[in-house]
PDB file of C-alpha atoms in Angstrom:
ATOM      1  CA  UNK F  10     130.645  96.940  95.320  1.00  0.00           C
ATOM      2  CA  UNK F  11     128.382  95.935  92.452  1.00  0.00           C
ATOM      3  CA  UNK F  12     129.555  97.046  89.054  1.00  0.00           C
ATOM      4  CA  UNK F  13     127.290  97.944  86.175  1.00  0.00           C
ATOM      5  CA  UNK F  14     128.169  97.906  82.514  1.00  0.00           C
ATOM      6  CA  UNK F  15     127.812 101.006  80.396  1.00  0.00           C
ATOM      7  CA  UNK F  16     125.059  99.201  78.426  1.00  0.00           C
ATOM      8  CA  UNK F  17     123.069  98.565  81.622  1.00  0.00           C
ATOM      9  CA  UNK F  18     123.284 102.187  82.655  1.00  0.00           C
ATOM     10  CA  UNK F  19     121.960 103.494  79.324  1.00  0.00           C
ATOM     11  CA  UNK F  20     119.498 100.742  78.407  1.00  0.00           C
ATOM     12  CA  UNK F  21     115.884 101.966  78.741  1.00  0.00           C
ATOM     13  CA  UNK F  22     113.734 100.349  81.407  1.00  0.00           C
ATOM     14  CA  UNK F  23     110.672 100.335  79.140  1.00  0.00           C
ATOM     15  CA  UNK F  24     111.411  98.625  75.827  1.00  0.00           C
ATOM     16  CA  UNK F  25     109.208  97.604  72.911  1.00  0.00           C
ATOM     17  CA  UNK F  26     108.245  93.904  73.143  1.00  0.00           C
ATOM     18  CA  UNK F  27     110.108  91.606  70.759  1.00  0.00           C
ATOM     19  CA  UNK F  28     110.573  87.891  70.140  1.00  0.00           C
ATOM     20  CA  UNK F  29     113.498  88.044  72.591  1.00  0.00           C
ATOM     21  CA  UNK F  30     111.070  88.195  75.552  1.00  0.00           C
ATOM     22  CA  UNK F  31     109.125  85.061  74.565  1.00  0.00           C
ATOM     23  CA  UNK F  32     109.486  82.167  76.984  1.00  0.00           C
ATOM     24  CA  UNK F  33     107.978  78.707  77.432  1.00  0.00           C
ATOM     25  CA  UNK F  34     106.529  79.389  80.910  1.00  0.00           C
ATOM     26  CA  UNK F  35     106.268  82.040  83.625  1.00  0.00           C
ATOM     27  CA  UNK F  36     109.382  80.847  85.453  1.00  0.00           C
ATOM     28  CA  UNK F  37     111.796  80.951  82.511  1.00  0.00           C
ATOM     29  CA  UNK F  38     114.092  83.811  81.559  1.00  0.00           C
ATOM     30  CA  UNK F  39     113.895  86.577  80.630  1.00  0.00           C
ATOM     31  CA  UNK F  40     111.892  87.538  83.707  1.00  0.00           C
ATOM     32  CA  UNK F  41     110.047  90.829  83.401  1.00  0.00           C
ATOM     33  CA  UNK F  42     106.745  92.612  82.960  1.00  0.00           C
ATOM     34  CA  UNK F  43     104.531  93.796  80.153  1.00  0.00           C
ATOM     35  CA  UNK F  44     103.033  97.208  80.854  1.00  0.00           C
ATOM     36  CA  UNK F  45     100.405  99.079  78.866  1.00  0.00           C
ATOM     37  CA  UNK F  46      98.580  98.118  75.691  1.00  0.00           C
ATOM     38  CA  UNK F  47      97.317  94.552  75.771  1.00  0.00           C
ATOM     39  CA  UNK F  48      98.911  94.062  79.192  1.00  0.00           C
ATOM     40  CA  UNK F  49      96.623  96.615  80.874  1.00  0.00           C
ATOM     41  CA  UNK F  50      94.599  94.820  83.509  1.00  0.00           C
ATOM     42  CA  UNK F  51      91.224  95.391  85.087  1.00  0.00           C
ATOM     43  CA  UNK F  52      90.856  96.615  88.665  1.00  0.00           C
ATOM     44  CA  UNK F  53      90.058  93.097  89.881  1.00  0.00           C
ATOM     45  CA  UNK F  54      93.351  91.699  88.610  1.00  0.00           C
ATOM     46  CA  UNK F  55      95.347  94.677  89.842  1.00  0.00           C
ATOM     47  CA  UNK F  56      93.691  94.356  93.244  1.00  0.00           C
ATOM     48  CA  UNK F  57      94.720  90.709  93.409  1.00  0.00           C
ATOM     49  CA  UNK F  58      98.295  91.623  92.467  1.00  0.00           C
ATOM     50  CA  UNK F  59      98.514  94.136  95.324  1.00  0.00           C
ATOM     51  CA  UNK F  60      96.980  91.615  97.717  1.00  0.00           C
ATOM     52  CA  UNK F  61      99.434  88.905  96.572  1.00  0.00           C
ATOM     53  CA  UNK F  62     102.378  91.280  97.028  1.00  0.00           C
ATOM     54  CA  UNK F  63     101.252  92.061 100.590  1.00  0.00           C
ATOM     55  CA  UNK F  64     100.920  88.346 101.292  1.00  0.00           C
ATOM     56  CA  UNK F  65     104.452  87.701  99.998  1.00  0.00           C
ATOM     57  CA  UNK F  66     105.862  90.377 102.287  1.00  0.00           C
ATOM     58  CA  UNK F  67     103.937  88.960 105.255  1.00  0.00           C
ATOM     59  CA  UNK F  68     105.324  85.499 104.480  1.00  0.00           C
ATOM     60  CA  UNK F  69     108.846  86.985 104.286  1.00  0.00           C
ATOM     61  CA  UNK F  70     108.319  88.478 107.744  1.00  0.00           C
ATOM     62  CA  UNK F  71     107.006  85.196 109.134  1.00  0.00           C
ATOM     63  CA  UNK F  72     110.014  83.337 107.695  1.00  0.00           C
ATOM     64  CA  UNK F  73     112.331  85.978 109.160  1.00  0.00           C
ATOM     65  CA  UNK F  74     113.666  86.965 105.745  1.00  0.00           C
ATOM     66  CA  UNK F  75     112.916  90.606 106.535  1.00  0.00           C
ATOM     67  CA  UNK F  76     112.105  92.489 109.741  1.00  0.00           C
ATOM     68  CA  UNK F  77     108.468  93.462 110.239  1.00  0.00           C
ATOM     69  CA  UNK F  78     109.299  97.132 110.840  1.00  0.00           C
ATOM     70  CA  UNK F  79     111.255  97.325 107.571  1.00  0.00           C
ATOM     71  CA  UNK F  80     108.143  96.715 105.437  1.00  0.00           C
ATOM     72  CA  UNK F  81     105.279  97.854 107.680  1.00  0.00           C
ATOM     73  CA  UNK F  82     104.036 100.684 105.469  1.00  0.00           C
ATOM     74  CA  UNK F  83     104.377  98.743 102.201  1.00  0.00           C
ATOM     75  CA  UNK F  84     102.362  95.843 103.665  1.00  0.00           C
ATOM     76  CA  UNK F  85      99.622  98.155 104.911  1.00  0.00           C
ATOM     77  CA  UNK F  86      99.576 100.127 101.662  1.00  0.00           C
ATOM     78  CA  UNK F  87      99.423  97.014  99.485  1.00  0.00           C
ATOM     79  CA  UNK F  88      96.491  95.581 101.456  1.00  0.00           C
ATOM     80  CA  UNK F  89      94.702  98.942 101.502  1.00  0.00           C
ATOM     81  CA  UNK F  90      95.169  99.533  97.786  1.00  0.00           C
ATOM     82  CA  UNK F  91      93.974  96.031  96.944  1.00  0.00           C
ATOM     83  CA  UNK F  92      90.731  96.752  98.800  1.00  0.00           C
ATOM     84  CA  UNK F  93      90.263 100.053  96.964  1.00  0.00           C
ATOM     85  CA  UNK F  94      90.783  98.333  93.600  1.00  0.00           C
ATOM     86  CA  UNK F  95      88.388  95.489  94.439  1.00  0.00           C
ATOM     87  CA  UNK F  96      85.713  97.987  95.436  1.00  0.00           C
ATOM     88  CA  UNK F  97      86.174  99.854  92.165  1.00  0.00           C
ATOM     89  CA  UNK F  98      85.996  96.542  90.275  1.00  0.00           C
ATOM     90  CA  UNK F  99      82.701  95.697  91.970  1.00  0.00           C
ATOM     91  CA  UNK F 100      81.119  99.119  91.586  1.00  0.00           C
ATOM     92  CA  UNK F 101      82.050 100.286  88.116  1.00  0.00           C
ATOM     93  CA  UNK F 102      80.356 103.637  88.731  1.00  0.00           C
ATOM     94  CA  UNK F 103      82.097 104.193  92.082  1.00  0.00           C
ATOM     95  CA  UNK F 104      83.200 107.671  93.062  1.00  0.00           C
ATOM     96  CA  UNK F 105      86.585 108.719  91.693  1.00  0.00           C
ATOM     97  CA  UNK F 106      88.093 108.820  95.140  1.00  0.00           C
ATOM     98  CA  UNK F 107      90.711 107.133  97.272  1.00  0.00           C
ATOM     99  CA  UNK F 108      88.506 107.469 100.361  1.00  0.00           C
ATOM    100  CA  UNK F 109      87.763 104.036 101.793  1.00  0.00           C
ATOM    101  CA  UNK F 110      85.027 105.627 103.929  1.00  0.00           C
ATOM    102  CA  UNK F 111      83.205 106.838 100.825  1.00  0.00           C
ATOM    103  CA  UNK F 112      83.790 103.576  98.953  1.00  0.00           C
ATOM    104  CA  UNK F 113      82.673 101.510 101.967  1.00  0.00           C
ATOM    105  CA  UNK F 114      79.406 103.455 102.175  1.00  0.00           C
ATOM    106  CA  UNK F 115      78.867 102.997  98.430  1.00  0.00           C
ATOM    107  CA  UNK F 116      79.606  99.275  98.795  1.00  0.00           C
ATOM    108  CA  UNK F 117      77.054  98.928 101.592  1.00  0.00           C
ATOM    109  CA  UNK F 118      74.440 100.633  99.382  1.00  0.00           C
ATOM    110  CA  UNK F 119      75.465  98.547  96.370  1.00  0.00           C
ATOM    111  CA  UNK F 120      75.018  95.270  98.264  1.00  0.00           C
ATOM    112  CA  UNK F 121      71.587  96.394  99.501  1.00  0.00           C
ATOM    113  CA  UNK F 122      70.482  97.555  96.038  1.00  0.00           C
ATOM    114  CA  UNK F 123      72.015  94.717  94.044  1.00  0.00           C
ATOM    115  CA  UNK F 124      71.291  91.749  96.310  1.00  0.00           C
ATOM    116  CA  UNK F 125      68.519  92.991  98.583  1.00  0.00           C
ATOM    117  CA  UNK F 126      70.457  92.135 101.715  1.00  0.00           C
ATOM    118  CA  UNK F 127      72.577  93.888 104.290  1.00  0.00           C
ATOM    119  CA  UNK F 128      76.329  93.818 103.931  1.00  0.00           C
ATOM    120  CA  UNK F 129      77.995  92.084 106.897  1.00  0.00           C
ATOM    121  CA  UNK F 130      79.010  94.911 109.202  1.00  0.00           C
ATOM    122  CA  UNK F 131      82.519  93.525 109.787  1.00  0.00           C
ATOM    123  CA  UNK F 132      83.331  94.219 106.116  1.00  0.00           C
ATOM    124  CA  UNK F 133      82.396  97.885 106.410  1.00  0.00           C
ATOM    125  CA  UNK F 134      84.140  98.131 109.787  1.00  0.00           C
ATOM    126  CA  UNK F 135      87.407  96.802 108.340  1.00  0.00           C
ATOM    127  CA  UNK F 136      87.312  99.210 105.400  1.00  0.00           C
ATOM    128  CA  UNK F 137      86.517 102.183 107.608  1.00  0.00           C
ATOM    129  CA  UNK F 138      89.195 101.136 110.088  1.00  0.00           C
ATOM    130  CA  UNK F 139      91.814 101.372 107.334  1.00  0.00           C
ATOM    131  CA  UNK F 140      90.183 104.563 106.056  1.00  0.00           C
ATOM    132  CA  UNK F 141      90.418 106.200 109.481  1.00  0.00           C
ATOM    133  CA  UNK F 142      94.214 105.802 109.547  1.00  0.00           C
ATOM    134  CA  UNK F 143      94.750 106.355 105.810  1.00  0.00           C
ATOM    135  CA  UNK F 144      91.796 108.433 104.594  1.00  0.00           C
ATOM    136  CA  UNK F 145      93.137 109.339 101.138  1.00  0.00           C
ATOM    137  CA  UNK F 146      95.760 106.688 100.369  1.00  0.00           C
ATOM    138  CA  UNK F 147      98.711 108.807 101.469  1.00  0.00           C
ATOM    139  CA  UNK F 148      99.343 107.831 105.094  1.00  0.00           C
ATOM    140  CA  UNK F 149     100.827 104.400 104.346  1.00  0.00           C
ATOM    141  CA  UNK F 150     102.828 105.790 101.424  1.00  0.00           C
ATOM    142  CA  UNK F 151     104.204 108.970 103.014  1.00  0.00           C
ATOM    143  CA  UNK F 152     103.340 108.790 106.742  1.00  0.00           C
ATOM    144  CA  UNK F 153     101.366 111.967 106.079  1.00  0.00           C
ATOM    145  CA  UNK F 154      97.786 112.869 105.289  1.00  0.00           C
ATOM    146  CA  UNK F 155      96.728 116.011 103.497  1.00  0.00           C
ATOM    147  CA  UNK F 156      94.428 118.348 105.401  1.00  0.00           C
ATOM    148  CA  UNK F 157      92.373 120.055 102.665  1.00  0.00           C
ATOM    149  CA  UNK F 158      91.060 122.789 104.965  1.00  0.00           C
ATOM    150  CA  UNK F 159      94.476 123.816 106.298  1.00  0.00           C
ATOM    151  CA  UNK F 160      96.229 122.878 103.037  1.00  0.00           C
ATOM    152  CA  UNK F 161      98.982 121.159 104.968  1.00  0.00           C
ATOM    153  CA  UNK F 162     100.483 117.701 105.278  1.00  0.00           C
ATOM    154  CA  UNK F 163      99.939 116.243 108.718  1.00  0.00           C
ATOM    155  CA  UNK F 164     101.448 113.187 110.379  1.00  0.00           C
ATOM    156  CA  UNK F 165      99.262 110.162 110.982  1.00  0.00           C
ATOM    157  CA  UNK F 166      97.387 110.906 114.210  1.00  0.00           C
ATOM    158  CA  UNK F 167      98.006 108.644 117.173  1.00  0.00           C
ATOM    159  CA  UNK F 168     100.220 105.612 117.549  1.00  0.00           C
ATOM    160  CA  UNK F 169      98.982 102.067 117.009  1.00  0.00           C
ATOM    161  CA  UNK F 170     100.221  98.496 117.033  1.00  0.00           C
ATOM    162  CA  UNK F 171      99.148  96.179 114.217  1.00  0.00           C
ATOM    163  CA  UNK F 172      99.394  92.471 115.037  1.00  0.00           C
ATOM    164  CA  UNK F 173     100.731  90.801 111.889  1.00  0.00           C
ATOM    165  CA  UNK F 174      98.793  87.550 112.296  1.00  0.00           C
ATOM    166  CA  UNK F 175      95.536  89.382 112.987  1.00  0.00           C
ATOM    167  CA  UNK F 176      96.141  91.711 110.025  1.00  0.00           C
ATOM    168  CA  UNK F 177      96.782  88.773 107.690  1.00  0.00           C
ATOM    169  CA  UNK F 178      93.680  86.959 108.908  1.00  0.00           C
ATOM    170  CA  UNK F 179      91.471  90.043 108.583  1.00  0.00           C
ATOM    171  CA  UNK F 180      92.797  90.937 105.126  1.00  0.00           C
ATOM    172  CA  UNK F 181      92.370  87.340 103.950  1.00  0.00           C
ATOM    173  CA  UNK F 182      88.736  87.358 105.093  1.00  0.00           C
ATOM    174  CA  UNK F 183      88.144  90.716 103.411  1.00  0.00           C
ATOM    175  CA  UNK F 184      89.814  89.508 100.209  1.00  0.00           C
ATOM    176  CA  UNK F 185      87.577  86.416 100.156  1.00  0.00           C
ATOM    177  CA  UNK F 186      84.470  88.560 100.698  1.00  0.00           C
ATOM    178  CA  UNK F 187      85.321  91.078  97.969  1.00  0.00           C
ATOM    179  CA  UNK F 188      86.460  88.475  95.445  1.00  0.00           C
ATOM    180  CA  UNK F 189      83.253  86.575  96.235  1.00  0.00           C
ATOM    181  CA  UNK F 190      81.194  89.687  95.505  1.00  0.00           C
ATOM    182  CA  UNK F 191      82.995  90.113  92.180  1.00  0.00           C
ATOM    183  CA  UNK F 192      82.173  86.499  91.312  1.00  0.00           C
ATOM    184  CA  UNK F 193      78.514  86.944  92.267  1.00  0.00           C
ATOM    185  CA  UNK F 194      78.216  90.053  90.114  1.00  0.00           C
ATOM    186  CA  UNK F 195      80.004  88.324  87.219  1.00  0.00           C
ATOM    187  CA  UNK F 196      77.641  85.333  87.469  1.00  0.00           C
ATOM    188  CA  UNK F 197      74.661  87.653  87.329  1.00  0.00           C
ATOM    189  CA  UNK F 198      73.333  86.881  90.790  1.00  0.00           C
ATOM    190  CA  UNK F 199      72.269  90.481  91.477  1.00  0.00           C
ATOM    191  CA  UNK F 200      69.249  92.419  90.301  1.00  0.00           C
ATOM    192  CA  UNK F 201      71.164  94.092  87.452  1.00  0.00           C
ATOM    193  CA  UNK F 202      71.292  90.688  85.740  1.00  0.00           C
ATOM    194  CA  UNK F 203      67.501  90.405  85.728  1.00  0.00           C
TER     195      UNK F 203
END
């Protein structure tokens, strides 16, 4: 059994930064995180963190460090949330919603308005596919969705298999597309730059 010192049990998790946390590089001790204040990150960077975390879990599955079924929902949630954050990074005036259906429709309109071209349909299809299973960002976290009309939690409808390799490939393609859109907007390639 692991033992914990009295100091460990009473030490706060969130401490004021001090010189004691300075380190020469990202791999040196003390390992940890800065949260809040100057460490607050934009949606784009948060989206990439969630995507990277999903990728690490997928790699752990592929290397048989962890069983696929033991991290299925976290992987799906991390990918889904990364997409939501990227969409909100692209469309700063996006609806305050977790609905990928709504955000996908707004993205399609944004691409048309901003670049004068149609969004590749596979991008919208992927977003709506995730949105159909997890419409409000609760299904992958709780295995439940909230039915607003009935005011009840309901289990995810149906039963589906998700091929890990196909999921990784599809999420990689979607990540490239969304990050590419962010770069195009940042470089002023759309009409709002004119």
